[in-house]
Tab-separated table of C-alpha atoms in Angstrom:
chain	number	residue	atom	x	y	z
A	22	UNK	CA	-58.115	54.363	44.683
A	23	UNK	CA	-56.560	50.931	43.991
A	24	UNK	CA	-54.957	50.787	47.444
A	25	UNK	CA	-58.303	51.666	49.035
A	26	UNK	CA	-59.799	48.700	47.181
A	27	UNK	CA	-56.891	46.647	48.526
A	28	UNK	CA	-57.607	47.728	52.101
A	29	UNK	CA	-61.296	46.854	51.696
A	30	UNK	CA	-60.217	43.446	50.374
A	31	UNK	CA	-58.098	42.880	53.491
A	32	UNK	CA	-60.984	43.901	55.752
A	33	UNK	CA	-63.445	41.627	53.923
A	34	UNK	CA	-61.063	38.670	54.061
A	35	UNK	CA	-60.272	39.093	57.755
A	36	UNK	CA	-63.970	39.500	58.565
A	37	UNK	CA	-64.802	36.336	56.624
A	38	UNK	CA	-62.152	34.383	58.540
A	39	UNK	CA	-63.321	35.710	61.909
A	40	UNK	CA	-66.901	34.709	61.092
A	41	UNK	CA	-65.787	31.274	59.909
A	42	UNK	CA	-64.026	30.665	63.208
A	43	UNK	CA	-66.481	32.273	65.643
A	44	UNK	CA	-69.817	31.701	63.896
A	45	UNK	CA	-69.525	28.833	61.381
A	46	UNK	CA	-73.304	28.767	60.941
A	47	UNK	CA	-72.908	31.973	58.887
A	48	UNK	CA	-70.861	30.153	56.245
A	49	UNK	CA	-72.829	31.785	53.395
A	50	UNK	CA	-71.814	35.243	54.656
A	51	UNK	CA	-68.247	33.976	55.027
A	52	UNK	CA	-68.304	32.986	51.356
A	53	UNK	CA	-69.917	36.261	50.277
A	54	UNK	CA	-67.232	38.305	52.037
A	55	UNK	CA	-64.431	36.112	50.722
A	56	UNK	CA	-65.839	36.276	47.182
A	57	UNK	CA	-66.165	40.053	47.471
A	58	UNK	CA	-62.491	40.267	48.346
A	59	UNK	CA	-61.598	37.889	45.516
A	60	UNK	CA	-63.538	39.960	42.965
A	61	UNK	CA	-61.902	43.104	44.365
A	62	UNK	CA	-58.595	41.662	43.172
A	63	UNK	CA	-59.730	42.269	39.601
A	64	UNK	CA	-60.857	45.816	40.270
A	65	UNK	CA	-57.797	47.060	42.141
A	66	UNK	CA	-55.632	46.322	39.108
A	67	UNK	CA	-58.128	47.869	36.699
A	68	UNK	CA	-58.333	50.994	38.870
A	69	UNK	CA	-54.545	51.232	39.158
A	70	UNK	CA	-54.126	51.182	35.380
A	71	UNK	CA	-57.126	53.416	34.627
A	72	UNK	CA	-56.081	56.147	37.057
A	73	UNK	CA	-52.360	55.665	36.375
A	74	UNK	CA	-51.796	54.750	40.035
A	75	UNK	CA	-49.676	51.625	39.635
A	76	UNK	CA	-47.064	51.356	42.376
A	77	UNK	CA	-44.685	48.849	43.886
A	78	UNK	CA	-46.569	49.161	47.163
A	79	UNK	CA	-49.909	48.464	45.458
A	80	UNK	CA	-48.489	45.424	43.690
A	81	UNK	CA	-47.058	44.141	46.947
A	82	UNK	CA	-50.325	44.791	48.819
A	83	UNK	CA	-52.179	42.886	46.104
A	84	UNK	CA	-49.865	39.883	46.159
A	85	UNK	CA	-49.672	39.678	49.960
A	86	UNK	CA	-53.474	39.959	50.198
A	87	UNK	CA	-53.863	37.177	47.633
A	88	UNK	CA	-51.389	34.888	49.386
A	89	UNK	CA	-52.808	35.543	52.871
A	90	UNK	CA	-56.375	35.054	51.636
A	91	UNK	CA	-55.596	31.720	50.025
A	92	UNK	CA	-53.559	30.641	53.050
A	93	UNK	CA	-56.426	31.506	55.380
A	94	UNK	CA	-58.976	29.646	53.294
A	95	UNK	CA	-56.744	26.565	53.080
A	96	UNK	CA	-56.295	26.750	56.848
A	97	UNK	CA	-60.093	26.818	57.287
A	98	UNK	CA	-60.425	23.872	54.918
A	99	UNK	CA	-57.975	21.872	57.024
A	100	UNK	CA	-60.499	22.195	59.847
A	101	UNK	CA	-63.497	21.411	57.669
A	102	UNK	CA	-61.897	18.264	56.240
A	103	UNK	CA	-60.417	17.048	59.493
A	104	UNK	CA	-58.337	14.016	58.618
A	105	UNK	CA	-54.560	13.737	58.788
A	106	UNK	CA	-54.275	13.341	55.006
A	107	UNK	CA	-56.526	16.332	54.288
A	108	UNK	CA	-54.633	18.532	56.754
A	109	UNK	CA	-51.345	17.482	55.165
A	110	UNK	CA	-52.628	18.234	51.645
A	111	UNK	CA	-53.857	21.683	52.676
A	112	UNK	CA	-50.567	22.361	54.472
A	113	UNK	CA	-48.569	21.381	51.380
A	114	UNK	CA	-50.801	23.610	49.223
A	115	UNK	CA	-50.108	26.543	51.555
A	116	UNK	CA	-46.361	25.947	51.446
A	117	UNK	CA	-46.348	25.523	47.669
A	118	UNK	CA	-48.451	28.644	47.103
A	119	UNK	CA	-46.313	30.909	49.267
A	120	UNK	CA	-42.921	29.541	48.243
A	121	UNK	CA	-43.646	29.459	44.507
A	122	UNK	CA	-44.941	33.033	44.475
A	123	UNK	CA	-41.996	34.238	46.529
A	124	UNK	CA	-39.507	32.507	44.208
A	125	UNK	CA	-41.243	33.861	41.094
A	126	UNK	CA	-41.358	37.411	42.454
A	127	UNK	CA	-37.787	37.329	43.741
A	128	UNK	CA	-36.272	35.861	40.586
A	129	UNK	CA	-37.997	38.312	38.263
A	130	UNK	CA	-37.367	41.282	40.580
A	131	UNK	CA	-33.648	40.497	40.440
A	132	UNK	CA	-33.964	40.821	36.647
A	133	UNK	CA	-35.956	44.048	37.106
A	134	UNK	CA	-38.896	42.598	35.197
A	135	UNK	CA	-42.523	41.932	36.077
A	136	UNK	CA	-43.203	38.413	37.331
A	137	UNK	CA	-45.802	37.846	34.599
A	138	UNK	CA	-43.767	39.271	31.705
A	139	UNK	CA	-42.335	37.255	28.837
A	140	UNK	CA	-38.915	38.742	29.576
A	141	UNK	CA	-39.069	37.722	33.216
A	142	UNK	CA	-40.050	34.184	32.291
A	143	UNK	CA	-37.612	33.656	29.439
A	144	UNK	CA	-35.641	30.503	30.069
A	145	UNK	CA	-38.306	28.977	32.302
A	146	UNK	CA	-39.925	25.679	31.382
A	147	UNK	CA	-42.583	25.767	28.662
A	148	UNK	CA	-45.560	25.455	31.006
A	149	UNK	CA	-44.527	28.465	33.130
A	150	UNK	CA	-43.977	30.628	30.031
A	151	UNK	CA	-47.319	29.529	28.589
A	152	UNK	CA	-49.097	30.039	31.913
A	153	UNK	CA	-48.029	33.679	32.170
A	154	UNK	CA	-48.184	34.456	28.449
A	155	UNK	CA	-51.783	33.388	27.763
A	156	UNK	CA	-54.023	35.541	29.921
A	157	UNK	CA	-57.136	33.360	29.574
A	158	UNK	CA	-55.229	30.219	30.536
A	159	UNK	CA	-53.663	32.084	33.460
A	160	UNK	CA	-57.115	33.340	34.488
A	161	UNK	CA	-58.681	29.891	34.245
A	162	UNK	CA	-55.953	28.400	36.437
A	163	UNK	CA	-56.017	31.169	39.066
A	164	UNK	CA	-59.797	31.476	39.250
A	165	UNK	CA	-60.239	27.710	39.020
A	166	UNK	CA	-57.815	27.092	41.872
A	167	UNK	CA	-59.455	29.658	44.114
A	168	UNK	CA	-62.938	28.396	43.276
A	169	UNK	CA	-61.823	24.847	44.031
A	170	UNK	CA	-61.128	25.986	47.584
A	171	UNK	CA	-64.276	28.136	47.779
A	172	UNK	CA	-66.450	25.267	46.558
A	173	UNK	CA	-64.829	22.828	48.983
A	174	UNK	CA	-65.682	25.218	51.812
A	175	UNK	CA	-69.261	25.603	50.584
A	176	UNK	CA	-69.709	21.851	50.151
A	177	UNK	CA	-68.446	21.160	53.657
A	178	UNK	CA	-71.138	23.441	55.084
A	179	UNK	CA	-74.249	23.089	52.926
A	180	UNK	CA	-76.973	20.507	53.215
A	181	UNK	CA	-78.068	18.158	50.465
A	182	UNK	CA	-80.038	19.497	47.532
A	183	UNK	CA	-79.830	21.009	44.086
A	184	UNK	CA	-77.310	23.660	45.136
A	185	UNK	CA	-74.962	20.995	46.460
A	186	UNK	CA	-75.246	19.080	43.179
A	187	UNK	CA	-74.459	22.277	41.258
A	188	UNK	CA	-71.431	22.929	43.465
A	189	UNK	CA	-70.165	19.392	42.842
A	190	UNK	CA	-70.440	19.949	39.084
A	191	UNK	CA	-68.686	23.315	39.319
A	192	UNK	CA	-65.954	21.678	41.387
A	193	UNK	CA	-65.355	19.181	38.588
A	194	UNK	CA	-64.743	22.105	36.204
A	195	UNK	CA	-62.395	23.841	38.651
A	196	UNK	CA	-60.237	20.975	39.916
A	197	UNK	CA	-58.263	20.608	36.647
A	198	UNK	CA	-57.360	24.318	36.798
A	199	UNK	CA	-56.251	23.919	40.398
A	200	UNK	CA	-54.153	20.901	39.465
A	201	UNK	CA	-52.468	22.731	36.567
A	202	UNK	CA	-51.738	25.703	38.805
A	203	UNK	CA	-50.042	23.432	41.340
A	204	UNK	CA	-47.905	21.867	38.607
A	205	UNK	CA	-46.890	25.357	37.441
A	206	UNK	CA	-46.146	26.311	41.058
A	207	UNK	CA	-43.714	23.402	41.365
């Protein structure tokens, strides 16, 4: 069951990217599909634990889907905010996201521990240990970072109005989480 959720997540993400590229006027559907995939990330883990179907493959599928989804969205943002500085920032965010997750997974796998475990993060700097130890802080940073990118995409496509004002306010709540996550990633 959890891997089926993972496959649906991949399909939703790829469909959202194809729509964003080939029919940008359907940006709301792009966001709905991307958000559906993002929410599915919560449910694949819940299903894996509930049905005792945790596996290395499922964990890998989950992480690769997360990294590819974020990479794709950052790539789309580099087209939406088309300036050299913006493209460079989004490129650096992609590189940092992929490399930091790879290093974290590799270093803890060599210790035969989970990348979020206290044992796997022993000896790391305080912020990394705190980030992985406190689930709500971890959640705020991960969700806040992803919603920073989602809101930037929405804002680049929507017209003026109350919804745009609401998105700007939500972005202000999410940007600190995104910033903290990038510091942890370093």
